[in-house]
Coordinates of C-alpha atoms and ligand atoms in Angstrom, one line a residue:
M1 CA 25.0 -2.1 3.6
G2 CA 22.3 -4.1 5.3
R3 CA 19.7 -6.1 3.6
I4 CA 17.4 -4.5 1.0
I5 CA 13.9 -5.6 1.2
G6 CA 11.4 -5.5 -1.8
I7 CA 8.0 -4.0 -1.1
D8 CA 4.9 -4.3 -3.3
L9 CA 2.7 -1.4 -2.1
G10 CA -0.6 -2.6 -3.6
T11 CA -4.0 -0.9 -3.8
T12 CA -5.6 -3.8 -2.0
N13 CA -2.8 -5.8 -0.5
S14 CA 0.9 -5.3 0.1
C15 CA 3.7 -7.8 0.3
V16 CA 7.4 -7.7 1.4
A17 CA 10.2 -10.1 0.4
Y18 CA 13.9 -10.5 0.7
L19 CA 16.7 -12.6 -0.8
E20 CA 18.6 -15.2 1.2
G21 CA 21.6 -16.0 -1.0
S22 CA 19.9 -16.2 -4.3
E23 CA 16.6 -17.5 -3.1
P24 CA 13.7 -15.0 -2.7
H25 CA 11.4 -15.4 0.3
V26 CA 8.2 -13.6 1.2
I27 CA 8.2 -12.3 4.8
P28 CA 5.1 -13.1 6.8
N29 CA 3.6 -10.2 8.7
Q30 CA 3.1 -10.1 12.5
E31 CA -0.2 -12.0 12.1
G32 CA 1.5 -14.7 10.0
A33 CA 0.0 -13.7 6.7
R34 CA 2.1 -13.4 3.5
T35 CA 0.2 -10.4 2.3
T36 CA -1.1 -7.4 4.3
P37 CA -4.3 -5.5 3.4
S38 CA -3.3 -1.9 2.5
I39 CA -5.9 -0.6 5.0
V40 CA -5.5 1.8 7.9
A41 CA -8.2 2.5 10.4
F42 CA -8.7 5.1 13.1
T43 CA -11.2 4.0 15.7
D44 CA -13.4 6.1 18.0
K45 CA -11.1 5.0 20.9
G46 CA -8.2 6.8 19.2
E47 CA -6.5 3.5 18.2
R48 CA -4.8 3.2 14.9
L49 CA -5.1 -0.2 13.2
V50 CA -3.3 -1.5 10.1
G51 CA -3.8 -4.4 7.8
Q52 CA -6.1 -7.3 8.7
L53 CA -7.1 -5.7 12.0
A54 CA -8.2 -2.6 10.1
K55 CA -10.0 -4.6 7.5
R56 CA -11.9 -6.7 10.1
Q57 CA -13.5 -3.6 11.7
S58 CA -14.3 -1.8 8.4
I59 CA -18.0 -2.5 8.5
I60 CA -18.6 -0.9 11.9
N61 CA -16.2 2.0 11.1
P62 CA -16.7 2.9 7.5
K63 CA -15.7 6.6 7.8
G64 CA -12.5 5.8 9.7
T65 CA -11.3 3.0 7.5
L66 CA -9.0 4.1 4.7
Y67 CA -8.6 1.6 1.8
A68 CA -7.6 2.0 -1.8
V69 CA -5.5 5.1 -0.8
K70 CA -3.0 4.3 -3.5
R71 CA -5.5 5.5 -6.1
L72 CA -5.3 8.9 -4.6
I73 CA -1.5 9.2 -4.5
G74 CA -0.2 12.1 -6.6
R75 CA -3.6 13.3 -7.6
K76 CA -5.3 16.7 -7.4
Y77 CA -8.5 17.1 -5.5
Q78 CA -10.0 18.7 -8.7
S79 CA -9.7 15.7 -11.0
A80 CA -12.1 13.3 -12.6
E81 CA -10.7 10.4 -10.6
V82 CA -10.9 12.0 -7.2
E83 CA -14.4 13.3 -8.0
E84 CA -15.4 9.7 -8.8
A85 CA -13.7 8.4 -5.6
T86 CA -15.5 11.0 -3.5
R87 CA -18.8 9.6 -4.7
R88 CA -17.9 6.0 -3.8
L89 CA -15.5 6.2 -0.8
P90 CA -17.0 6.2 2.7
Y91 CA -14.3 8.4 4.1
S92 CA -14.0 12.2 3.3
L93 CA -11.7 13.9 0.9
S94 CA -10.6 17.5 0.8
S95 CA -8.2 19.8 -1.0
A96 CA -4.8 20.9 0.3
A97 CA -3.6 24.4 -0.2
N98 CA -1.7 23.3 -3.4
G99 CA -4.7 21.5 -4.7
D100 CA -3.5 18.0 -3.8
V101 CA -6.1 15.6 -2.4
R102 CA -6.2 15.1 1.4
I103 CA -8.1 12.5 3.5
K104 CA -10.0 13.9 6.5
V105 CA -10.0 11.4 9.4
A106 CA -9.3 11.5 13.2
E107 CA -9.5 15.3 13.2
K108 CA -6.6 15.6 10.8
D109 CA -6.0 16.1 7.1
W110 CA -3.8 13.2 5.9
S111 CA -1.9 13.2 2.6
P112 CA -2.2 9.8 0.8
P113 CA 1.6 9.2 1.1
E114 CA 1.3 9.6 4.8
V115 CA -1.4 7.0 5.0
S116 CA 0.5 4.6 2.8
A117 CA 3.5 5.2 5.0
I118 CA 1.6 3.6 7.9
V119 CA 1.2 0.4 5.8
L120 CA 4.9 0.5 4.8
Q121 CA 5.9 1.0 8.4
K122 CA 4.0 -2.2 9.4
L123 CA 5.9 -4.1 6.6
K124 CA 9.2 -2.6 7.7
E125 CA 8.5 -3.8 11.3
A126 CA 7.4 -7.2 10.1
A127 CA 10.6 -7.6 8.2
E128 CA 12.7 -6.5 11.2
A129 CA 10.9 -8.9 13.5
F130 CA 11.3 -11.7 11.0
L131 CA 14.9 -11.1 10.1
H132 CA 16.0 -10.1 13.6
E133 CA 17.8 -7.1 12.3
K134 CA 17.2 -3.4 11.6
V135 CA 16.0 -2.9 8.0
D136 CA 16.3 0.6 6.4
D137 CA 16.8 0.0 2.7
A138 CA 14.0 -0.9 0.4
I139 CA 12.9 -1.1 -3.2
V140 CA 9.3 -0.1 -3.5
T141 CA 7.3 -0.8 -6.6
C142 CA 4.6 1.2 -8.3
P143 CA 2.5 0.8 -11.4
A144 CA 4.5 1.2 -14.6
Y145 CA 1.9 3.8 -15.8
F146 CA 2.3 6.0 -12.7
N147 CA 3.3 9.6 -13.6
D148 CA 5.9 11.7 -11.9
S149 CA 3.7 13.0 -9.1
Q150 CA 2.5 9.5 -8.3
R151 CA 6.1 8.2 -8.3
Q152 CA 7.2 11.0 -6.0
G153 CA 4.2 10.3 -3.8
T154 CA 5.2 6.6 -3.6
R155 CA 8.8 7.5 -2.7
D156 CA 7.6 10.1 -0.1
A157 CA 5.5 7.3 1.5
G158 CA 8.6 5.2 1.9
I159 CA 10.6 8.1 3.3
I160 CA 7.9 8.9 5.8
A161 CA 7.9 5.3 6.9
G162 CA 11.6 5.7 7.8
L163 CA 12.8 3.7 4.8
N164 CA 15.7 4.6 2.6
V165 CA 14.0 4.1 -0.8
M166 CA 16.8 2.9 -3.0
R167 CA 14.8 2.6 -6.1
I168 CA 11.2 2.8 -7.3
I169 CA 10.6 0.1 -9.9
N170 CA 7.7 -0.7 -12.0
E171 CA 5.4 -3.6 -10.9
P172 CA 5.4 -5.5 -14.2
T173 CA 9.1 -5.1 -14.5
A174 CA 9.6 -6.6 -11.1
A175 CA 7.3 -9.5 -12.0
A176 CA 9.2 -10.1 -15.2
L177 CA 12.5 -10.2 -13.2
A178 CA 11.1 -12.8 -10.8
Y179 CA 9.8 -14.9 -13.7
G180 CA 12.7 -14.6 -16.1
R181 CA 15.8 -14.6 -13.9
N182 CA 16.4 -18.4 -14.2
R183 CA 15.3 -18.8 -17.7
K184 CA 18.0 -19.6 -20.2
N185 CA 16.5 -18.8 -23.6
A186 CA 15.8 -15.3 -25.0
E187 CA 12.1 -14.4 -24.7
T188 CA 9.8 -11.6 -25.5
I189 CA 7.1 -11.4 -22.9
A190 CA 4.0 -9.3 -22.1
V191 CA 3.2 -8.7 -18.4
F192 CA -0.5 -8.1 -17.9
D193 CA -1.0 -6.7 -14.4
L194 CA -4.5 -6.1 -13.2
G195 CA -4.5 -5.4 -9.5
G196 CA -6.9 -3.8 -7.1
G197 CA -6.6 -0.3 -8.4
T198 CA -4.5 -0.1 -11.5
F199 CA -3.8 -1.8 -14.8
D200 CA -0.4 -2.0 -16.5
I201 CA 0.8 -3.8 -19.6
S202 CA 4.5 -4.0 -20.3
I203 CA 6.3 -5.6 -23.2
M204 CA 9.8 -6.7 -22.5
E205 CA 12.5 -8.9 -23.7
F206 CA 15.2 -10.7 -21.8
E207 CA 18.3 -12.5 -22.9
E208 CA 21.3 -13.6 -20.9
G209 CA 20.3 -11.7 -17.8
V210 CA 19.5 -8.4 -19.6
F211 CA 15.9 -7.3 -19.0
K212 CA 14.8 -4.6 -21.4
V213 CA 11.4 -3.0 -21.2
L214 CA 10.3 -2.2 -24.8
S215 CA 7.1 -0.4 -24.0
T216 CA 4.5 0.1 -21.3
A217 CA 0.9 1.4 -21.2
G218 CA -2.0 1.2 -18.8
D219 CA -4.7 2.8 -16.8
T220 CA -4.0 4.0 -13.3
Y221 CA -7.7 4.0 -12.5
L222 CA -8.8 0.5 -13.5
G223 CA -8.7 -2.5 -11.2
G224 CA -10.5 -4.9 -8.9
E225 CA -12.1 -2.0 -7.0
D226 CA -14.0 -1.1 -10.2
F227 CA -15.2 -4.7 -10.6
D228 CA -16.5 -4.7 -7.0
Q229 CA -18.2 -1.4 -7.7
R230 CA -20.1 -2.9 -10.7
V231 CA -21.3 -5.8 -8.5
M232 CA -22.3 -3.4 -5.7
E233 CA -24.3 -1.2 -8.1
H234 CA -26.1 -4.2 -9.4
I235 CA -27.0 -5.6 -5.9
I236 CA -28.1 -2.2 -4.7
A237 CA -30.3 -1.6 -7.7
E238 CA -31.8 -5.1 -7.3
F239 CA -32.5 -4.5 -3.6
K240 CA -34.2 -1.2 -4.4
E241 CA -36.4 -2.9 -7.0
T242 CA -37.5 -5.6 -4.6
T243 CA -37.9 -3.6 -1.4
G244 CA -38.0 0.1 -2.5
I245 CA -35.2 0.8 0.0
E246 CA -32.2 2.9 -1.2
L247 CA -28.9 1.6 0.4
K248 CA -26.7 4.2 -1.3
N249 CA -26.7 6.7 1.6
D250 CA -26.3 4.2 4.4
K251 CA -22.5 4.0 4.8
M252 CA -22.5 0.9 7.0
A253 CA -24.8 -1.0 4.7
L254 CA -22.6 0.0 1.8
Q255 CA -19.5 -1.3 3.5
R256 CA -21.3 -4.6 4.1
V257 CA -22.4 -4.8 0.4
K258 CA -18.9 -3.9 -0.7
E259 CA -17.4 -6.8 1.2
A260 CA -20.0 -9.2 0.1
A261 CA -19.6 -8.0 -3.6
E262 CA -15.8 -8.6 -3.5
K263 CA -16.2 -12.0 -1.8
A264 CA -18.8 -13.0 -4.4
K265 CA -16.6 -11.8 -7.3
C266 CA -13.6 -13.9 -6.0
E267 CA -15.8 -16.9 -5.4
L268 CA -17.0 -16.7 -9.0
S269 CA -13.5 -17.2 -10.2
T270 CA -13.9 -20.9 -9.3
A271 CA -17.7 -21.3 -8.9
V272 CA -20.4 -20.6 -11.5
E273 CA -22.9 -19.3 -9.0
T274 CA -22.8 -17.9 -5.5
E275 CA -25.1 -16.5 -2.9
L276 CA -24.9 -13.1 -1.1
N277 CA -26.5 -13.1 2.3
L278 CA -26.6 -9.9 4.3
P279 CA -29.2 -10.2 7.1
F280 CA -30.7 -7.0 8.7
I281 CA -29.1 -4.8 6.0
S282 CA -32.0 -2.3 6.4
G283 CA -35.5 -2.0 7.5
D284 CA -38.8 -0.2 7.1
K285 CA -42.2 0.0 8.7
T286 CA -42.8 -3.6 7.9
G287 CA -39.7 -4.7 9.8
P288 CA -36.1 -5.6 9.2
K289 CA -35.0 -6.3 5.6
H290 CA -32.4 -9.0 4.6
L291 CA -30.4 -9.0 1.4
V292 CA -30.3 -12.5 0.0
T293 CA -29.6 -12.9 -3.7
K294 CA -27.7 -15.1 -6.1
L295 CA -25.0 -14.0 -8.6
T296 CA -23.8 -16.1 -11.5
R297 CA -20.5 -15.9 -13.2
S298 CA -22.1 -15.0 -16.5
K299 CA -23.9 -12.1 -14.8
L300 CA -20.6 -10.9 -13.3
E301 CA -18.9 -11.1 -16.7
Q302 CA -21.8 -9.1 -18.2
L303 CA -21.5 -6.4 -15.5
C304 CA -17.8 -6.1 -15.9
D305 CA -17.6 -6.4 -19.7
G306 CA -16.9 -2.7 -20.2
L307 CA -14.0 -2.8 -17.7
L308 CA -12.4 -5.8 -19.4
E309 CA -12.7 -4.1 -22.8
R310 CA -10.7 -1.1 -21.4
T311 CA -7.6 -3.3 -21.1
R312 CA -7.6 -3.9 -24.9
G313 CA -6.5 -0.3 -26.0
P314 CA -3.4 -0.2 -23.7
C315 CA -2.3 -3.7 -24.9
E316 CA -2.6 -2.7 -28.5
Q317 CA -0.7 0.6 -27.9
A318 CA 2.1 -1.2 -26.0
L319 CA 2.5 -3.7 -28.9
A320 CA 2.6 -0.9 -31.4
D321 CA 5.1 1.1 -29.3
A322 CA 7.3 -2.0 -29.1
K323 CA 6.9 -2.4 -32.9
L324 CA 5.7 -5.9 -32.4
T325 CA 2.7 -7.9 -33.3
A326 CA 1.0 -10.3 -30.9
D327 CA 2.4 -13.4 -32.5
K328 CA 5.9 -12.2 -31.6
I329 CA 5.1 -12.5 -27.9
D330 CA 6.5 -15.8 -26.4
A331 CA 4.5 -15.6 -23.2
V332 CA 2.0 -13.5 -21.4
L333 CA 2.4 -13.3 -17.6
L334 CA -0.6 -12.6 -15.4
V335 CA 0.0 -10.4 -12.4
G336 CA -2.4 -8.9 -9.8
G337 CA -5.2 -10.6 -8.0
Q338 CA -7.9 -9.6 -10.5
T339 CA -6.3 -11.7 -13.2
R340 CA -7.7 -14.7 -11.3
M341 CA -11.0 -14.0 -12.9
P342 CA -11.4 -16.5 -15.8
K343 CA -12.8 -13.9 -18.1
V344 CA -9.6 -11.8 -17.7
S345 CA -7.5 -14.8 -18.9
Q346 CA -10.0 -15.2 -21.8
M347 CA -9.6 -11.5 -22.7
V348 CA -5.8 -11.8 -22.6
E349 CA -6.0 -14.8 -24.8
K350 CA -8.2 -12.9 -27.3
I351 CA -5.7 -10.0 -27.4
F352 CA -2.5 -11.9 -27.6
G353 CA -3.7 -15.1 -29.3
K354 CA -2.2 -17.4 -26.6
I355 CA -3.1 -18.9 -23.3
P356 CA -1.5 -16.7 -20.6
N357 CA 1.0 -18.1 -18.2
N358 CA -0.4 -18.2 -14.6
S359 CA 2.4 -20.3 -13.1
I360 CA 3.5 -17.5 -10.8
N361 CA 1.8 -16.3 -7.7
P362 CA 0.2 -13.0 -8.7
D363 CA 0.1 -11.8 -5.1
E364 CA 3.8 -12.3 -4.4
V365 CA 5.7 -12.0 -7.6
V366 CA 6.1 -8.2 -7.6
A367 CA 7.6 -8.1 -4.1
I368 CA 9.9 -11.0 -5.0
G369 CA 11.0 -9.1 -8.1
A370 CA 11.6 -6.0 -6.0
A371 CA 13.8 -8.0 -3.6
I372 CA 15.8 -9.3 -6.6
Q373 CA 16.3 -5.8 -7.8
G374 CA 17.5 -4.9 -4.3
S375 CA 20.2 -7.6 -4.5
I376 CA 21.2 -6.4 -8.0
I377 CA 21.7 -2.9 -6.6
K378 CA 23.6 -4.3 -3.6
G379 CA 25.8 -6.3 -5.9
D380 CA 24.8 -9.7 -4.5
V381 CA 23.2 -10.6 -7.8
Q382 CA 25.6 -9.7 -10.7
D383 CA 24.3 -11.5 -13.7
L384 CA 21.1 -9.5 -14.2
I385 CA 20.6 -6.0 -15.6
L386 CA 17.3 -4.1 -15.8
M387 CA 16.5 -1.5 -18.4
D388 CA 13.2 0.2 -17.9
V389 CA 11.3 2.9 -19.8
T390 CA 9.4 6.1 -18.9
P391 CA 5.7 5.4 -19.4
L392 CA 4.6 8.9 -20.5
S393 CA 6.1 11.6 -22.7
L394 CA 7.6 14.7 -21.0
G395 CA 7.8 18.2 -22.3
I396 CA 6.9 21.8 -21.9
E397 CA 4.1 24.1 -22.9
T398 CA 4.9 26.2 -26.0
K399 CA 3.2 29.0 -27.9
G400 CA -0.6 28.8 -28.1
G401 CA -0.9 26.3 -25.2
T402 CA 0.5 23.4 -27.3
F403 CA 2.6 20.6 -25.8
T404 CA 6.1 20.1 -27.1
K405 CA 7.5 16.7 -26.1
I406 CA 11.2 16.5 -25.2
I407 CA 11.4 12.9 -24.0
E408 CA 9.0 10.6 -25.8
R409 CA 7.2 7.8 -23.9
N410 CA 8.9 4.5 -23.7
T411 CA 12.4 6.0 -23.8
S412 CA 14.9 3.9 -21.8
I413 CA 15.7 5.3 -18.4
P414 CA 17.8 6.9 -17.0
A415 CA 17.8 9.4 -19.8
T416 CA 18.7 13.1 -20.4
K417 CA 17.5 15.1 -23.4
T418 CA 17.9 18.8 -24.2
M419 CA 15.9 20.9 -26.6
T420 CA 16.5 24.5 -27.5
F421 CA 13.8 27.1 -27.3
T422 CA 13.6 30.9 -27.8
T423 CA 11.6 34.0 -27.0
V424 CA 8.4 35.2 -28.7
Q425 CA 8.8 38.9 -28.1
D426 CA 11.5 41.4 -28.6
N427 CA 13.6 42.1 -25.4
Q428 CA 11.7 39.4 -23.5
K429 CA 13.4 39.2 -20.1
M430 CA 12.0 36.0 -18.8
V431 CA 10.3 32.8 -19.9
R432 CA 7.8 30.7 -18.1
V433 CA 8.7 27.0 -18.3
H434 CA 5.6 24.8 -17.7
V435 CA 6.6 21.2 -17.3
L436 CA 4.0 18.6 -18.3
Q437 CA 3.7 14.8 -18.7
G438 CA 1.3 13.1 -21.0
E439 CA 0.4 12.3 -24.6
R440 CA -2.1 15.0 -25.6
E441 CA -1.2 17.8 -28.0
I442 CA -2.8 20.5 -25.9
S443 CA -1.0 21.3 -22.7
E444 CA -3.9 21.6 -20.3
L445 CA -5.0 18.1 -21.2
N446 CA -1.7 16.7 -19.7
K447 CA -0.5 16.4 -16.2
S448 CA 1.2 19.6 -15.0
L449 CA 4.3 18.7 -13.0
G450 CA 5.4 22.3 -12.2
V451 CA 6.1 25.8 -13.5
F452 CA 9.2 27.9 -13.1
M453 CA 10.5 31.1 -14.5
L454 CA 13.9 31.6 -16.2
T455 CA 14.8 35.3 -15.6
G456 CA 17.6 37.6 -16.6
I457 CA 17.6 37.0 -20.3
P458 CA 19.6 39.8 -22.0
D459 CA 17.7 42.1 -24.4
A460 CA 17.5 40.6 -27.8
P461 CA 15.1 40.5 -30.8
A462 CA 12.4 37.8 -30.6
G463 CA 13.6 34.4 -31.7
T464 CA 17.3 35.0 -31.1
P465 CA 18.0 33.8 -27.5
H466 CA 18.9 30.2 -27.1
I467 CA 17.3 28.6 -24.1
D468 CA 18.3 25.0 -23.5
V469 CA 15.7 23.0 -21.6
S470 CA 17.0 19.7 -20.3
F471 CA 15.0 16.8 -18.9
T472 CA 16.6 14.2 -16.8
I473 CA 14.8 11.0 -15.7
D474 CA 16.5 9.0 -13.1
A475 CA 16.3 5.2 -12.7
N476 CA 13.2 5.7 -10.5
G477 CA 11.5 7.4 -13.3
I478 CA 11.6 10.7 -11.4
V479 CA 12.1 13.9 -13.4
Q480 CA 14.4 16.9 -13.0
V481 CA 14.2 19.8 -15.4
T482 CA 16.7 22.7 -16.0
A483 CA 16.6 25.7 -18.3
V484 CA 19.7 27.6 -19.2
D485 CA 19.9 30.8 -21.2
R486 CA 23.1 30.4 -23.3
A487 CA 24.0 34.1 -23.5
S488 CA 23.8 34.9 -19.8
G489 CA 24.4 31.5 -18.4
N490 CA 21.4 32.0 -16.1
K491 CA 20.0 28.6 -15.0
Q492 CA 16.8 27.5 -13.3
E493 CA 15.8 24.1 -12.1
V494 CA 12.2 23.1 -11.7
Q495 CA 10.8 22.4 -8.3
I496 CA 8.4 19.7 -9.3
T497 CA 7.0 19.5 -5.8
A498 CA 6.0 23.2 -5.7
S499 CA 2.8 22.7 -7.5
S500 CA 2.1 19.1 -6.5
G501 CA 3.2 16.6 -3.8
L502 CA 4.7 17.2 -0.4
T503 CA 7.4 19.7 0.4
E504 CA 10.6 18.7 2.1
S505 CA 9.4 20.3 5.4
E506 CA 6.1 18.5 5.2
I507 CA 7.9 15.2 4.7
Q508 CA 10.2 15.9 7.6
R509 CA 7.2 16.7 9.9
M510 CA 5.5 13.5 8.8
I511 CA 8.6 11.4 9.3
E512 CA 8.8 12.8 12.8
S513 CA 5.1 12.0 13.6
A514 CA 5.4 8.5 12.1
R515 CA 8.5 7.8 14.2
Q516 CA 6.8 9.2 17.3
Y517 CA 3.7 7.1 16.6
S518 CA 6.0 4.0 16.2
D519 CA 7.6 4.7 19.6
E520 CA 4.2 5.2 21.2
D521 CA 3.1 2.0 19.6
K522 CA 6.0 0.1 21.0
A523 CA 5.3 1.6 24.4
R524 CA 1.7 0.5 24.2
K525 CA 2.7 -3.0 23.2
D526 CA 5.2 -3.1 26.1
K527 CA 2.5 -2.0 28.5
I528 CA 0.1 -4.7 27.3
K529 CA 2.9 -7.3 27.8
Y530 CA 3.6 -6.2 31.4
Q531 CA -0.1 -5.9 32.1
T532 CA -0.7 -9.4 31.0
R533 CA 2.3 -10.7 33.0
L534 CA 1.1 -8.9 36.1
E535 CA -2.5 -10.1 35.6
S536 CA -1.3 -13.7 35.5
L537 CA 0.8 -13.3 38.6
I538 CA -2.1 -11.6 40.5
A539 CA -4.4 -14.4 39.6
A540 CA -2.0 -17.2 40.5
T541 CA -0.7 -15.7 43.8
Q542 CA -4.1 -14.7 45.0
A543 CA -5.5 -18.2 44.6
A544 CA -2.5 -19.6 46.4
F545 CA -2.7 -17.0 49.2
N546 CA -6.4 -17.8 49.8
E547 CA -5.5 -21.4 50.2
V548 CA -2.6 -21.1 52.7
Q549 CA -3.0 -17.7 54.4
N550 CA -3.3 -19.3 57.8
L551 CA 0.1 -20.7 57.5
I552 CA 1.8 -17.3 56.8
K553 CA 3.2 -15.1 59.5
P554 CA 1.0 -12.0 60.1
Q555 CA 3.8 -9.7 59.1
D556 CA 4.4 -11.5 55.8
R557 CA 0.7 -11.6 55.2
Q558 CA 0.6 -7.9 55.5
T559 CA 3.5 -7.5 53.1
F560 CA 1.8 -9.7 50.6
E561 CA -1.5 -7.8 50.9
T562 CA 0.2 -4.5 50.4
A563 CA 2.0 -5.8 47.3
M564 CA -1.2 -7.2 45.9
D565 CA -3.0 -3.8 46.4
E566 CA -0.1 -2.1 44.7
A567 CA -0.3 -4.5 41.8
K568 CA -4.0 -4.2 41.3
K569 CA -3.7 -0.4 41.3
A570 CA -0.8 -0.5 38.9
L571 CA -3.0 -2.4 36.4
E572 CA -5.5 0.5 36.3
T573 CA -3.1 3.4 35.9
A574 CA 0.6 2.5 35.6
D575 CA 3.0 2.8 32.7
S576 CA 5.4 -0.1 31.8
E577 CA 8.0 0.9 34.4
E578 CA 5.5 1.0 37.2
L579 CA 4.0 -2.3 36.1
K580 CA 7.5 -3.9 36.2
I581 CA 8.1 -2.6 39.7
A582 CA 4.7 -3.8 40.9
Y583 CA 5.4 -7.2 39.3
N584 CA 8.7 -7.4 41.1
H585 CA 7.2 -6.5 44.5
L586 CA 4.4 -9.0 44.2
D587 CA 6.8 -11.6 43.0
L588 CA 9.0 -11.1 46.0
A589 CA 6.1 -10.9 48.5
S590 CA 4.6 -14.1 47.1
R591 CA 7.7 -16.1 48.0
N592 CA 6.3 -16.6 51.5
V593 CA 3.0 -17.8 49.9
S594 CA 5.0 -20.3 47.9
N595 CA 6.9 -21.5 51.1
A596 CA 3.6 -21.9 52.9
L597 CA 2.2 -23.9 50.0
M598 CA 5.3 -26.2 50.1
Q599 CA 4.9 -26.5 53.8
Q600 CA 1.2 -27.5 53.4
F601 CA 2.1 -29.9 50.6
G602 CA 4.8 -31.5 52.8
T603 CA 2.4 -32.0 55.6
E604 CA -0.2 -33.6 53.3
Q605 CA 2.5 -35.9 51.9
K606 CA 3.5 -37.0 55.3
K607 CA -0.1 -37.6 56.3
A608 CA -0.5 -39.7 53.2
E609 CA 2.6 -41.7 54.1
I610 CA 1.5 -42.7 57.7
P611 CA 0.2 -46.2 57.4
K612 CA -3.4 -46.7 58.5
P613 CA -3.8 -49.0 61.5
S614 CA -5.0 -52.4 60.2
Ligands
LIG701 P1 -3.7 -7.1 -5.9 O1 -3.7 -5.5 -5.9 O2 -2.8 -7.7 -6.9 O3 -3.6 -7.6 -4.5 O4 -5.2 -7.4 -6.4 C1 -6.3 -7.3 -5.5 C2 -7.5 -7.4 -6.3 O5 -7.6 -8.7 -6.8 C3 -8.7 -7.2 -5.5 O6 -9.7 -6.3 -6.2 C4 -9.3 -8.5 -5.3 O7 -10.7 -8.5 -5.1 C5 -8.9 -9.2 -6.6 N1 -8.9 -10.7 -6.4 C6 -8.2 -11.4 -5.5 N2 -8.5 -12.7 -5.6 C7 -9.4 -12.8 -6.7 C8 -10.1 -13.9 -7.3 N3 -9.9 -15.2 -6.9 N4 -10.9 -13.6 -8.3 C9 -11.1 -12.4 -8.7 N5 -10.5 -11.3 -8.2 C10 -9.6 -11.5 -7.2

């Protein structure tokens, strides 16, 4: 088995790490940065950009720049979250045939895992370039509060990127692993993880290398993006008040305001006041309009107060589920970039009654924890054991549209549980098993994971058949359901992906197109390399030729000029192979130019050596 890398696929930024011996290291990307913006862009020229390059051009290409895609993974188009995202995102969303959300860009409908796969592919390539070896195996993290569809989506993204996803682990659990692996004493900790798009709180204990998650809770639609949005709304309203101009419908202006809002928000984590300056943001009859305004930390805190308050409920629920009170928590770890905001720390201190620990790097700790988990799976690290939980209850719809839980939330995983059900009518031949995930008593208020029919039940009075419904959650938190009629032995397994997510054939098609794109990408890079080499050779030899052409035999001159023409033409049209050939021809033909240069140099030397008559 090769190396297993750890990947934190974040809403805003992603990070990849590996273990060398027992030491974790973050792998820098191709641009030398330790984290990569989780952004993919499709330009008018048909180029595909990832990471920092995609981020840099987002202002001029708002409709083609896909960010915060993680918030769409595993979601239905018809959902409150996607409705809200449609209002604020500059790119277009649509519905797939099965109701899943799709992103419309570059004349194609993209599934969110397919877009995330492009980011993962870049991280895989960065790791391969850095480690000088092929990397296939990875641990990919996801928010602890992700449901089954979101986990499946995350795993699909990895598979499409050409990765063998060994395990999906929860981000806070990964962070705790990185924090606690060298600590000697038993501790009970809370991990407060507020990233770009999601919020998780996990309570866990570790002792002598055993990490046990006691409970987890969160909000998969609460993160830094929402803080930026609050600032944006404030700036836009203020601008309208002073100029009468509405910026809401101007996508390019909105993108500029978004960037400035995020920058101001981050600056206000250290400064108490900052200025936003966006010249020529709009204009009217009176001329161009500039957006220049100040934002104070206290105003930011006031704007985001409601968002901060939303973290309290999940924290209290996680404590209650762990059957602990705040005073029993030894340390609170802060994870996720948004926790750098001082008011977040203050909120955490209010909830847990202690100053949180911010000794770890919130941008890197999750990827490092994932890499450690990789080494545990590989057997390189043997003194650590991780025991995680399922974040949401699982069960089926029963009579009257009620939800019957089979596996309760915060059950340790992997887990299997069986419950026996029966029919409601005499001689009922089949039952419809509707699998759901969530905490609400009414089925339709929970997340539907799939529906399947168990048929062939022998005739029997209502209430007499025994139908065993078993739920299995694997270590990735991914669910499998079977229903068996005891009398007939008939068995059905749920196809969770039938009502949501990508089908096997869709994934295969996407893997193929991702691979194809990667090959094309390499070919493009190769071409640029040979073009650059040839351009330099053309420039150097042309200059030398101009200098010494009189010293070259006419036949050699002709050969050189032909090779030079071929080289210039190759630059315009050729592929890598033709560029290489043209390079070799010109290189060969330019030897006579070099000889002539040496000859001229020798003559000049000799002239310089002849003593002048005194
Ligand atoms: P993550 O998903 O952990 O990379 O977190 C990204 C989020 O953290 C984004 O919304 C960033 O704007 C936010 N963030 C990063 N640095 C800071 C900072 N210094 N102050 C406030 N928020 C920050």
